[in-house]
GROMACS .gro file of C-alpha atoms in nm:
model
  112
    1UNK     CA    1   1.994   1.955  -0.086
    2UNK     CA    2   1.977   2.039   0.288
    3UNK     CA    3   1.852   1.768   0.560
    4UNK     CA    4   1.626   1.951   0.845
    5UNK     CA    5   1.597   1.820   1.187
    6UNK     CA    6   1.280   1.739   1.096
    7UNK     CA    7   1.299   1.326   0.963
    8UNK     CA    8   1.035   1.353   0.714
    9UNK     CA    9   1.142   1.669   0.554
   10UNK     CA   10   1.432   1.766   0.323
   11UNK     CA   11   1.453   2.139   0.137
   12UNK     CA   12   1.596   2.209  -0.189
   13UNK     CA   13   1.590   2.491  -0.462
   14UNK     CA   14   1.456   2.490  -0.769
   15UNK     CA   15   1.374   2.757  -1.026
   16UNK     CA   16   1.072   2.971  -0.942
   17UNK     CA   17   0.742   3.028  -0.992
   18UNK     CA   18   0.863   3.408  -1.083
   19UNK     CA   19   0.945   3.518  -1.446
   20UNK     CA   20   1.302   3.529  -1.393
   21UNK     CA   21   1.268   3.172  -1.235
   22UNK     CA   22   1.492   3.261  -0.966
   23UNK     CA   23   1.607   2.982  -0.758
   24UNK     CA   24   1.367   2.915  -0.465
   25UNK     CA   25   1.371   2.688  -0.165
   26UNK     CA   26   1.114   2.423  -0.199
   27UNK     CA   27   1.047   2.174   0.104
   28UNK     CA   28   0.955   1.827   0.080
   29UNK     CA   29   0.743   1.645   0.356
   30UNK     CA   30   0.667   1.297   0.349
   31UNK     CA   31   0.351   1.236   0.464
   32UNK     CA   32   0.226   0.894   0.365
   33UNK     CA   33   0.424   0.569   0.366
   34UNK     CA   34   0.268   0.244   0.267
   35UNK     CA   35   0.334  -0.075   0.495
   36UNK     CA   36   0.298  -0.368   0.246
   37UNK     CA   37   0.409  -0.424  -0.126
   38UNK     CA   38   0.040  -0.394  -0.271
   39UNK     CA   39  -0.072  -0.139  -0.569
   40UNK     CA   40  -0.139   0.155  -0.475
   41UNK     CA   41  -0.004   0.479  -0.374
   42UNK     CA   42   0.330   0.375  -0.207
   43UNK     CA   43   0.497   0.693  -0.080
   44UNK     CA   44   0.302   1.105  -0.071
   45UNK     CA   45   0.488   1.433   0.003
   46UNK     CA   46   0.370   1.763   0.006
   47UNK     CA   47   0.556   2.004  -0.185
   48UNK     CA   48   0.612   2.398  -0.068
   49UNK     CA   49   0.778   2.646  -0.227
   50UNK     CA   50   0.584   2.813  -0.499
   51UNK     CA   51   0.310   3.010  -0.540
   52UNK     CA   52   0.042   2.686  -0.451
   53UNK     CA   53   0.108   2.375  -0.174
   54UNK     CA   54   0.182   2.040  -0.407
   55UNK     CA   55   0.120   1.672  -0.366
   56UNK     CA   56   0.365   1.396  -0.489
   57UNK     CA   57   0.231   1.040  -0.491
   58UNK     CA   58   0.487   0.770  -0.562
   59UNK     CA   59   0.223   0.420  -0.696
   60UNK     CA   60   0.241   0.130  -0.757
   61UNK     CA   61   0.078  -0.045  -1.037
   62UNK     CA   62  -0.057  -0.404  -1.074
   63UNK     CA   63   0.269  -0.549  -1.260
   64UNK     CA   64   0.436  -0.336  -0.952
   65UNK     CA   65   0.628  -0.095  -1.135
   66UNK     CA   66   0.637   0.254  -0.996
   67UNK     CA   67   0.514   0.552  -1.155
   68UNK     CA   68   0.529   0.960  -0.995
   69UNK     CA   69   0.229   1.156  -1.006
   70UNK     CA   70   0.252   1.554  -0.913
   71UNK     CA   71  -0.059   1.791  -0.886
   72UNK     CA   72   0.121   2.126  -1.060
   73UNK     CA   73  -0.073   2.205  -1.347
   74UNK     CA   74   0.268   2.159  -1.556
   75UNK     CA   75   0.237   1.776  -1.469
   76UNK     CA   76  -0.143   1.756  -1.543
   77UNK     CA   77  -0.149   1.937  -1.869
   78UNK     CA   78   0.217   1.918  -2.007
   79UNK     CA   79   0.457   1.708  -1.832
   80UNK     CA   80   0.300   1.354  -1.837
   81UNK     CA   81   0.165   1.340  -2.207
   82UNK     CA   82   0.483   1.452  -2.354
   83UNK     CA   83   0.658   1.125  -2.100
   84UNK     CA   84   0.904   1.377  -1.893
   85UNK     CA   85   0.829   1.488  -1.513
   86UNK     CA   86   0.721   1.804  -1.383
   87UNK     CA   87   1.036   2.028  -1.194
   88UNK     CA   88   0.890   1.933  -0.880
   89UNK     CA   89   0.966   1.566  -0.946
   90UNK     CA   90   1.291   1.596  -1.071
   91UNK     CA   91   1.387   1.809  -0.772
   92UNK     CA   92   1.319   1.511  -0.550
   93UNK     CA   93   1.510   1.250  -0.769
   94UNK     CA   94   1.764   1.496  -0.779
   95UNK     CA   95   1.746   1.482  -0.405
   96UNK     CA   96   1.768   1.065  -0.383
   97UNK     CA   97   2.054   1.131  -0.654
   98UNK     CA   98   2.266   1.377  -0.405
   99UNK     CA   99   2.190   1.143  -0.093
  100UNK     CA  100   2.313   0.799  -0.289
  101UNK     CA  101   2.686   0.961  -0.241
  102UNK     CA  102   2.588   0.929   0.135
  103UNK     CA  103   2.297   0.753   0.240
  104UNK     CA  104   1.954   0.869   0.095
  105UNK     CA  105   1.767   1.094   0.314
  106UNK     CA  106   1.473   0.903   0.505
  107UNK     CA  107   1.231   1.167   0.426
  108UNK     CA  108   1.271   1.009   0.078
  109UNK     CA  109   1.144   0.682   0.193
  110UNK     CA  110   1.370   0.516  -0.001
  111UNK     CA  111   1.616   0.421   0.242
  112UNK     CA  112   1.701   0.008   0.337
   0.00000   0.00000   0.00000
């Protein structure tokens, strides 16, 4: 994980989009941030790296759990129906992981 000076953005590397799946730099912007506790999308980030710009959306349901959408195809026609996330998701819990040593990145929006 590397922290930019930018607040809302944090880069890491994942493999990619190549056939070799060579480890790429992918950048994560946060660029939505809900201000109450109702449904809804909660947290978005926009996801650059590969060959195509991505969208994360972090919701909120009704009961108010939390569920991770992505908008790579891997997520819309794989990733989701067999219950596992897309390698764009787990790159930014991996992120949250690597920043709980320390404190979590507030790009993230997870932070207290």
């Amino acid at each position: 994980m590397l922290l930019t000076r930018e607040p809302d953005v944090v880069l890491t590397f994942l493999p990619g989009p190549d056939r070799k799946r060579s480890a790429t730099a992918y950048r994560y912007r946060l660029t939505y941030r809900a201000e109450d506790d109702t449904p809804g999308c909660v947290l978005l980030w926009d996801v650059a790296g590969g060959r195509l710009l991505y969208q994360i959306a972090l919701e909120r349901d009704e009961a108010g759990a939390l569920h991770f959408h992505c908008t790579c195809a891997d997520a819309a026609f794989r990733a989701q129906g067999e219950g596992r996330f897309c390698k764009h998701v787990r790159g930014l819990l991996d992120i949250g992981r690597h920043g709980a040593a320390e404190e979590t990145p507030s790009c993230l929006g997870l932070s207290a």
